[in-house]
């Protein structure tokens, strides 16, 4: 509400000071002697009053249903203030201030209303308390000036310039300078009030007491010197006022001389330095004073803060943070940045705790602020009562995620654990039951929301360790683990953590019992295989040979069962793809045959007859022989069927031809395709999401393929690797379906070079392949001689043809090509 707004029409001068205060703020009653002309105005006023009451009742209903609605509180206070209901107005303001920090304008309005109602000596402490609460919420030069003026006007001890009053006023002025004296644009107002107060004291000192008077004059001079050393917008005017004051007291001959003439050297030095500092900040002050948008103005403040950080003056940095927060009180990033700076700079000072209190009142939905608040209280050795109060306040807030609640619970537990282990005295004061209660409350609240997540596993594992260490109760610690298994029994990491804890505490047999309980369970992904292999490693490292053999006997059938199950799943996925390829090949073959038949039918009759009846050498053809295109189609179809048989026999997992596919693993089992769509929304280009599910249970296996429209969107999606999604750290890799095929082709090439035939590549019904002669494409090779072990291969020269040979040469060559026995080779050598 603007400062110019008044409560209601002011009371008449005839009212005495001890009149009913409620009458002061109530509208003036109409004079019945004004005649009938005022009846219409009275009716209008009555109607307005009824509307105002209806509005107040509606606002009260809204606040009853939702007491944390800030705007409704503001409207309710304005309505009550307009109506003049002082009792309800005071209650409404107190209710709002208990929930929210009030703006400086609201505090000024409240204090002025209270001053108007009663300015007696009895009301002085209450009004001063309002000012104290106001200056603690936000930094405001105007509010500080109101506070200082109120004390000077209404406190008798200050008005009379008694020793007590002067001391009280000076302490208040120094507090005001500490809070807002460095404000570049408005701090000079506080300095001026301080100087005027000290100058007024000079006139109260008796002329005969020259020593006291000179001391007071020096006090005023020091205030001028202090103000001239600080950069503020009224710096030059302050210098002029200082020179005039010195001239009045005979310490300066000419007040109208040049700026720095006749001034002490140290004053000139600090003034010039302050002027340089002011010039370097002038453009920054101009930027934050512009009527820009909120985002632009906040960025201007951040630029200004960066400049002050480079200067390294903690007081100026803190002052600028306070100015920024007064403008942007609900900026979580600004509060986080400010409190982090205070933690680093002031550590255990009272200002750190106060700032965190204010931060959590302005941004109660930020869990990180509550975590830091608890740590700051612990550093400053706050009492257990204060820590507990802050912790309970945090649980009443609404955070953006359940992991933030978990961090608050764990921070509180960490603090209690440290206090218990720090010293015997503190340990006696803190019972472990308090720590157990923290964990129990965290479990009750978070378990339904963090089921099957690493966050919940972290909570329970921490709880179990502390039960054993501080509770000295192994049974209770195991009870914690068993409670976790009831919630996260399908999470292999929970079993592994429980087993690791038993091994760590030296309970090997209990760890073995856990393996026997869980090895036959079905876990997502490769969890079932992992737990089986983990059991075998456990027995190798901790068990006897007999126990290892028992583990192998139990685990081996389970591993075979899991392998068979996965092969069945993969073959089931491969079959639809193979059928689709086969149908596509058949369709292509039919279309090609159709095109070939049309081409043949379009030939002239004579040419058509010739092409069917004769071959290239004029020999008759078989009329039923298919055309070359038909042969090619049959060959393609046969290759497709061979590929299908090969895929089935090799039991390879289904592959996707799309080159823009991401493979996502370690998914939360509760995640759906829509969840993944939303997760990759910022990357864009999502075409399809394929979740891999269990064959029997139809539950997610924690794996998925995500197709993208192009490589750019795929690259953006790969950048999200290792990010947390629904409590799990995702693994996102590019799917490479060609990698497995390249390995298979390489394997075939190696086998072909060694002369081996892979039966998996041979179509059914064509296994009887006869060896052929090197020189002929037909006939069987007959190996002669009892000890014939090899037949050398004849290599024909390039361009060789049987047509260029005479019949005799061909006969000799035929004889030469016949295989020779060992005896025949021996005779040939002896002849030569």
XYZ file of N, CA, C and O in Angstrom, residues 69 72-73 154 167 226 234 282 310 370 430 471 475 496 547 625 669 675 691 718 763 779:
88
model
N -2.019 -18.732 1.778
C -2.215 -17.949 0.558
C -1.798 -16.503 0.826
O -2.505 -15.744 1.506
N -4.111 -13.503 -0.429
C -5.362 -13.389 0.328
C -5.130 -12.656 1.645
O -5.966 -11.851 2.081
N -3.993 -12.907 2.282
C -3.645 -12.172 3.505
C -3.552 -10.674 3.229
O -4.056 -9.847 4.011
N 9.359 10.317 20.015
C 8.455 9.773 21.023
C 9.157 9.205 22.246
O 8.483 8.887 23.234
N 22.753 7.548 24.465
C 23.378 6.255 24.233
C 22.467 5.339 23.408
O 22.921 4.653 22.481
N 33.762 10.186 8.105
C 33.321 8.818 7.796
C 32.424 8.792 6.559
O 32.556 7.930 5.695
N 25.183 11.181 -2.979
C 25.171 12.571 -2.513
C 26.536 12.985 -1.976
O 26.635 13.835 -1.091
N 28.860 3.750 -11.063
C 27.757 4.588 -11.539
C 26.910 3.862 -12.576
O 25.673 3.871 -12.508
N 34.769 -9.123 -7.075
C 36.135 -8.876 -7.544
C 36.835 -7.820 -6.698
O 38.060 -7.833 -6.574
N 17.128 -25.689 3.725
C 16.919 -26.293 5.041
C 18.114 -27.159 5.442
O 18.519 -27.177 6.614
N 21.780 -36.984 24.406
C 21.030 -37.437 23.235
C 20.872 -38.949 23.290
O 21.851 -39.689 23.202
N 22.937 -48.509 18.726
C 21.876 -49.230 19.425
C 22.339 -50.549 20.000
O 21.653 -51.150 20.846
N 19.841 -57.763 16.231
C 18.512 -58.196 15.787
C 17.722 -57.038 15.196
O 17.053 -57.175 14.165
N 22.043 -57.502 -2.406
C 23.504 -57.430 -2.401
C 24.014 -56.579 -1.242
O 25.026 -56.916 -0.620
N 31.048 -76.440 0.394
C 30.031 -75.393 0.235
C 30.048 -74.809 -1.165
O 28.998 -74.455 -1.714
N 11.677 -73.731 -68.372
C 12.753 -73.110 -67.600
C 12.409 -71.664 -67.256
O 11.983 -70.911 -68.136
N 11.853 -49.742 -12.862
C 10.886 -50.714 -13.360
C 9.493 -50.127 -13.493
O 8.636 -50.689 -14.182
N 6.874 -41.826 -19.826
C 7.900 -41.232 -18.968
C 9.190 -40.985 -19.753
O 9.838 -39.946 -19.617
N 9.905 -50.529 -24.887
C 10.291 -51.099 -23.595
C 10.395 -52.613 -23.712
O 9.493 -53.264 -24.270
N 22.143 -38.593 -26.152
C 23.303 -39.256 -25.543
C 23.967 -38.381 -24.489
O 24.665 -38.892 -23.610
N 21.260 -74.382 -46.375
C 19.815 -74.611 -46.297
C 19.495 -76.082 -46.125
O 20.242 -76.971 -46.534
N 31.339 -83.728 -62.443
C 32.031 -84.986 -62.214
C 32.707 -85.040 -60.898
O 33.084 -84.034 -60.335
